XYZ file of C-alpha atoms in Angstrom:
309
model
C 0.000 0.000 0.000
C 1.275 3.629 -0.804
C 1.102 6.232 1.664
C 0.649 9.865 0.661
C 0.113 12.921 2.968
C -2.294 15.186 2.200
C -2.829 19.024 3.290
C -5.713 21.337 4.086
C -3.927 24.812 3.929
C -6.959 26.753 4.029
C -7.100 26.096 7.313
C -4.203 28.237 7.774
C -0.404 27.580 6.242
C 1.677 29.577 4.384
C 3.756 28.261 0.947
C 6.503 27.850 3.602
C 5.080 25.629 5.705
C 3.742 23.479 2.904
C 7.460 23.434 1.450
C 8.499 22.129 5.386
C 5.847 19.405 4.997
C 6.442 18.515 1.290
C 10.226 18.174 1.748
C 9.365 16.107 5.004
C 7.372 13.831 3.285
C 9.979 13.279 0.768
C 12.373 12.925 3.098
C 11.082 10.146 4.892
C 9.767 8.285 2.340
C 6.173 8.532 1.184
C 4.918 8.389 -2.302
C 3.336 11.738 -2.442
C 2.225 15.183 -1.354
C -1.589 16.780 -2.094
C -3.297 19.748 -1.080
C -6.685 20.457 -0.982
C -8.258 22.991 -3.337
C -9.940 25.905 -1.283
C -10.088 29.464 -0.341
C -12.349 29.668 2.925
C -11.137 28.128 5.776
C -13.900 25.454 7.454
C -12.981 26.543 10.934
C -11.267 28.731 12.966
C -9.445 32.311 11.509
C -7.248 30.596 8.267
C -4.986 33.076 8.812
C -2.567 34.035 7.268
C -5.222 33.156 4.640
C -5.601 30.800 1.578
C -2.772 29.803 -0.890
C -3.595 28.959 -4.274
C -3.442 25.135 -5.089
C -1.926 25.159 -8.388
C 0.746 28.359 -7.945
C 1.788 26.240 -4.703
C 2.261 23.116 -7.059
C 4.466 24.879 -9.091
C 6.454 26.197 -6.261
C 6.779 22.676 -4.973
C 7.222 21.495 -8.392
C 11.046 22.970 -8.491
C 11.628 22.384 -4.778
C 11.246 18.963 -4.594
C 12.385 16.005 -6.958
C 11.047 12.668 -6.065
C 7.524 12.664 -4.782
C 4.000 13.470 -7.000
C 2.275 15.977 -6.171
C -1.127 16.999 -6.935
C -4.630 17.798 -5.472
C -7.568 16.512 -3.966
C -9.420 17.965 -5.741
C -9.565 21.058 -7.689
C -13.093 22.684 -7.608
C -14.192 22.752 -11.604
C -15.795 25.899 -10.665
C -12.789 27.838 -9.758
C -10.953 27.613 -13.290
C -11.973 27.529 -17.015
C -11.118 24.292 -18.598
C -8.588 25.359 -20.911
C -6.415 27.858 -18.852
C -6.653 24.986 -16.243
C -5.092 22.160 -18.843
C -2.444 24.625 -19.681
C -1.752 25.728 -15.647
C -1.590 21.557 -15.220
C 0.888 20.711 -18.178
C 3.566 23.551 -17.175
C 3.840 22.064 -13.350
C 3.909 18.799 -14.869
C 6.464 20.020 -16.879
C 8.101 22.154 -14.208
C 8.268 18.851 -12.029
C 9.591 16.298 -14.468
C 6.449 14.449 -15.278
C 5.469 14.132 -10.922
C 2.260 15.399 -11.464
C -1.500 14.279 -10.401
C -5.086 16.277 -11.131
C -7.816 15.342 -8.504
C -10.894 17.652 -10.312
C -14.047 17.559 -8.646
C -17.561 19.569 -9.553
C -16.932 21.799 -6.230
C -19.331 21.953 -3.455
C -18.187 24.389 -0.691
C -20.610 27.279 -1.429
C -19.824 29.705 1.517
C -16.142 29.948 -0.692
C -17.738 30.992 -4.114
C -19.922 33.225 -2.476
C -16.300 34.741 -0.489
C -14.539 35.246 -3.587
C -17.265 36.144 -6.536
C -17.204 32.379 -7.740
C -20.777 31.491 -9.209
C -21.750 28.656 -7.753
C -24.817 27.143 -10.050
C -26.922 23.839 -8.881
C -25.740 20.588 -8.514
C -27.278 19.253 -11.534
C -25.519 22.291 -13.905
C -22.421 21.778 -12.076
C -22.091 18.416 -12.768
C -23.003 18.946 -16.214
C -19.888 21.865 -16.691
C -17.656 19.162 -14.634
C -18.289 16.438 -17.337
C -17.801 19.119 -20.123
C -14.108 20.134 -18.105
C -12.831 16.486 -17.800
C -13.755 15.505 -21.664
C -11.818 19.253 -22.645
C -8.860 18.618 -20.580
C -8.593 15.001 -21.303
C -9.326 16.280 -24.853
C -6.343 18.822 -24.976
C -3.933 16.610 -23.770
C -4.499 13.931 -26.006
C -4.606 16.211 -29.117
C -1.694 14.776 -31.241
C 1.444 17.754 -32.031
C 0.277 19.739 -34.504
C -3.525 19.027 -34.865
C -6.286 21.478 -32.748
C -9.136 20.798 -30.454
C -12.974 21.972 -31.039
C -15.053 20.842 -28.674
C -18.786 22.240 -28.612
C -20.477 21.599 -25.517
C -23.926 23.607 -23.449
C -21.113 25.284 -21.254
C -17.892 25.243 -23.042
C -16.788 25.549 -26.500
C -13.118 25.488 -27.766
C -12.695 26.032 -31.679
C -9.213 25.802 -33.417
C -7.440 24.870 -30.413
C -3.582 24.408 -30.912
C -3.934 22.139 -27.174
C -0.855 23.845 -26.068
C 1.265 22.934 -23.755
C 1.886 19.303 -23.520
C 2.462 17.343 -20.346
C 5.431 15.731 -19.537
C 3.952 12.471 -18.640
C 2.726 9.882 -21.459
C -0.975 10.217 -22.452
C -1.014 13.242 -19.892
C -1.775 13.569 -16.071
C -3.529 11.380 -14.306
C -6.846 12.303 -13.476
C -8.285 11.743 -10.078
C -11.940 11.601 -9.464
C -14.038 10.437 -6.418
C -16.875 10.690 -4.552
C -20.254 9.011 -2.999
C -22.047 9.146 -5.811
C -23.977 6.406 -7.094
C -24.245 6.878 -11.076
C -23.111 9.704 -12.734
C -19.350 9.715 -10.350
C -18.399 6.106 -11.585
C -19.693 6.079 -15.175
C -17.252 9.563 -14.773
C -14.484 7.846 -12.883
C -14.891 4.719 -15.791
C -14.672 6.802 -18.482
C -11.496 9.710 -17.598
C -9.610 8.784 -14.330
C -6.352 6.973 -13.689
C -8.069 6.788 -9.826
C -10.775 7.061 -8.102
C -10.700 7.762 -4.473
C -13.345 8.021 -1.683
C -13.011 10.537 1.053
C -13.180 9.934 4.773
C -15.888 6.833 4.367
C -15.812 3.479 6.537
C -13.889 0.520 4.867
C -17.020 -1.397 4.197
C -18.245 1.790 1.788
C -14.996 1.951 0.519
C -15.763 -1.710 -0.904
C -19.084 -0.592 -1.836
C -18.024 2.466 -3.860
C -15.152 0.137 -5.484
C -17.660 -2.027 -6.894
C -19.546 0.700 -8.380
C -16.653 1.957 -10.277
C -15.797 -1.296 -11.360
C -19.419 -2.352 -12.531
C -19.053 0.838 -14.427
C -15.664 0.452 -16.198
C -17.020 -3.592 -17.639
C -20.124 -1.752 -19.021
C -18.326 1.171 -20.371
C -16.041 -1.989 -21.972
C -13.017 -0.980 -19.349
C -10.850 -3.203 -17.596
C -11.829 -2.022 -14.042
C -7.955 -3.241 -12.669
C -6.696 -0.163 -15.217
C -7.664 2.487 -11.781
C -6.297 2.793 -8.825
C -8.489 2.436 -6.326
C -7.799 4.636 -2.982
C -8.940 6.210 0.273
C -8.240 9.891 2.147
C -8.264 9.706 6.046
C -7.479 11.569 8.666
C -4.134 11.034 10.731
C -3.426 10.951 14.194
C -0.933 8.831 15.674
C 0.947 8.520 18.657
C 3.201 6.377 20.272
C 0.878 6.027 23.643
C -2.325 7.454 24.793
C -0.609 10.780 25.840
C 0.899 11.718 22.621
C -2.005 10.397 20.806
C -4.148 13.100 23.431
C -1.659 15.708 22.279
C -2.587 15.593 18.776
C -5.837 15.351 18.671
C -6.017 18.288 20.702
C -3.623 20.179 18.314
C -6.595 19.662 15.736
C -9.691 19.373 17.637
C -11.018 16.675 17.306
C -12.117 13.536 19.732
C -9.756 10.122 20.640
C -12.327 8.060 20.469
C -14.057 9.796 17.264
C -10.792 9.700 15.432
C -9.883 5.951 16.174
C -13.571 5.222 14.574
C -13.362 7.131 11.698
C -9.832 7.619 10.779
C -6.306 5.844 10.792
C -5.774 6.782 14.587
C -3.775 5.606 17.936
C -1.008 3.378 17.893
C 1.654 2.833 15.322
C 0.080 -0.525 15.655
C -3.551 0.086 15.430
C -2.466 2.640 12.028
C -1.292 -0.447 10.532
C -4.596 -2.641 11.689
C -6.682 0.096 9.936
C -4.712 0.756 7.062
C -4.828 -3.584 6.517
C -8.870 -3.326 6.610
C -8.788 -0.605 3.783
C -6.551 -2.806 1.542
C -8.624 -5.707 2.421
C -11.554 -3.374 0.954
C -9.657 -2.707 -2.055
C -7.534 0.378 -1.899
C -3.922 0.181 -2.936
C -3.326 3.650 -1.944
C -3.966 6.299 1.169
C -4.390 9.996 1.409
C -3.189 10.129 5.416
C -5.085 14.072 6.010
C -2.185 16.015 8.045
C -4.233 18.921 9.668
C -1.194 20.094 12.401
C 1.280 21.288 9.658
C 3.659 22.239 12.585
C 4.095 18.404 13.482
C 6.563 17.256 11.560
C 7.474 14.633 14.640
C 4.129 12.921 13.494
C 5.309 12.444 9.380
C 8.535 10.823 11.177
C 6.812 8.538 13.164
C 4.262 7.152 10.757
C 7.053 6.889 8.335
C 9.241 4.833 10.724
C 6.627 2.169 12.415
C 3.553 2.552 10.286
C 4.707 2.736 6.667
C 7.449 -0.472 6.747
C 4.722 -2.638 8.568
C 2.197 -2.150 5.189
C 4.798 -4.421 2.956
């Protein structure tokens, strides 16, 4: 199973303190670094205030040289389509080819109302999500020296030279995930190199699996091309004090966290960790909400991580 870490910075973090965690998590090991996609924090002050995902990317992009980065997930509402593809290719590019794009149809509407983002129903948002993932999947795959028209109800592209290229073969992998029961896997079947579910039990994690799969055999896919993969919170400690320590640090219950996310013991990590790959995920998003706690990265990465095979 890979480990990644993954960052909420509107919660409050400046570009230097996700450079402290994304050269920690290098450092020690694990496969990857995301960030979340936001600009209203969900509690507390966020101050010093949001960063932007894909300017941090870049950033991280030439300060780092081994791990992928990427998000989870960009809010389709924040970005047009094509700027987007061409924002994605150059930090692929500027990283060597290390780079991931979790895209979902955005849902936090207290953020869009913040920052002047229109923010229409869930039914036309969806719609405008489906029409970014077949443009951006479109641009990429646009052969050197042919253009891109696409004519959909929200976007249309018409002569498009589907400039820049990624780095990476066939382009950058696309994330998608989600609870949804029909349109998110026939989605997931048809664009994504993964498909992740967020903060859910292990037994949904199987359920939502299957959907995906039962999607990508009648969409004629071989449902073992994904990845399949799970984001959950982290908190681990090596007793009950230290375990107190940090759950304090973010607020949250012992007992709440053990039931929900990969939480206590090194030991009891690596229990819950074994019941998500026994569901069917290959990979975990560990959330990291106490940026200051680089101690905690260190730890994981010496008695959770090698225990995972």
């Amino acid at each position: 199973m890979q480990l990644r870490i993954f960052t909420e910075p509107q919660m409050g973090a400046t570009y230097d303190d996700l450079l402290a965690v994304a050269r920690r998590t290098e450092e020690t090991g694990f496969d990857a670094f995301f960030r979340s996609d936001h600009y209203l924090t969900m509690g507390g002050d966020g101050l010093p205030g949001p960063t932007d995902a894909w300017v941090t990317l870049a950033g991280l992009a030439r300060e780092t040289s081994r791990i992928r980065l990427g998000t989870l997930m960009t809010a389709a509402t924040f970005r047009l389509p094509g700027p987007l593809a061409i924002a994605v290719a150059q930090v692929d590019q500027m990283s060597g080819g290390r780079v991931e794009l979790g895209i979902g149809s955005g849902w936090f509407a207290a953020e869009h109302r913040a920052y002047g983002i229109p923010f229409p129903e869930v039914g036309e948002r969806f719609d405008r999500y489906e029409e970014q993932l077949a443009v951006i999947s479109g641009l990429w795959a646009t052969p050197l020296g042919e253009t891109f028209d696409f004519a959909g109800d929200h976007h249309q592209l018409t002569g498009s030279p589907a400039l820049p290229k990624p780095v990476q073969p066939g382009g950058v992998p696309i994330l998608i995930g989600g609870t949804g029961k029909k349109r998110t896997p026939r989605l997931a079947a048809r664009y994504a190199a993964e498909f992740n579910v967020p903060f859910a039990s292990a037994e949904e994690n199987a359920r939502l699996f299957a959907g995906v799969r039962d999607a990508c055999t009648e969409a004629g896919r071989d449902p073992g091309d994904l990845v399949y993969s799970s984001a959950l919170v982290l908190c681990v400690g090596r007793d009950e004090s230290e375990l107190a320590r940090r759950a304090a640090a973010i607020g949250r219950d012992v007992d709440e966290l053990r039931a929900n996310g990969v939480a206590g013991t090194p030991a009891e990590a690596v229990d819950t960790l074994g019941r998500y790959a026994e569901a069917g995920a290959s990979r975990v998003y560990l959330q990291v909400l106490d940026l200051a706690d680089l101690d905690h990265l260190d730890l994981v990465a010496a008695e959770v991580a090698p225990q995972l095979g």
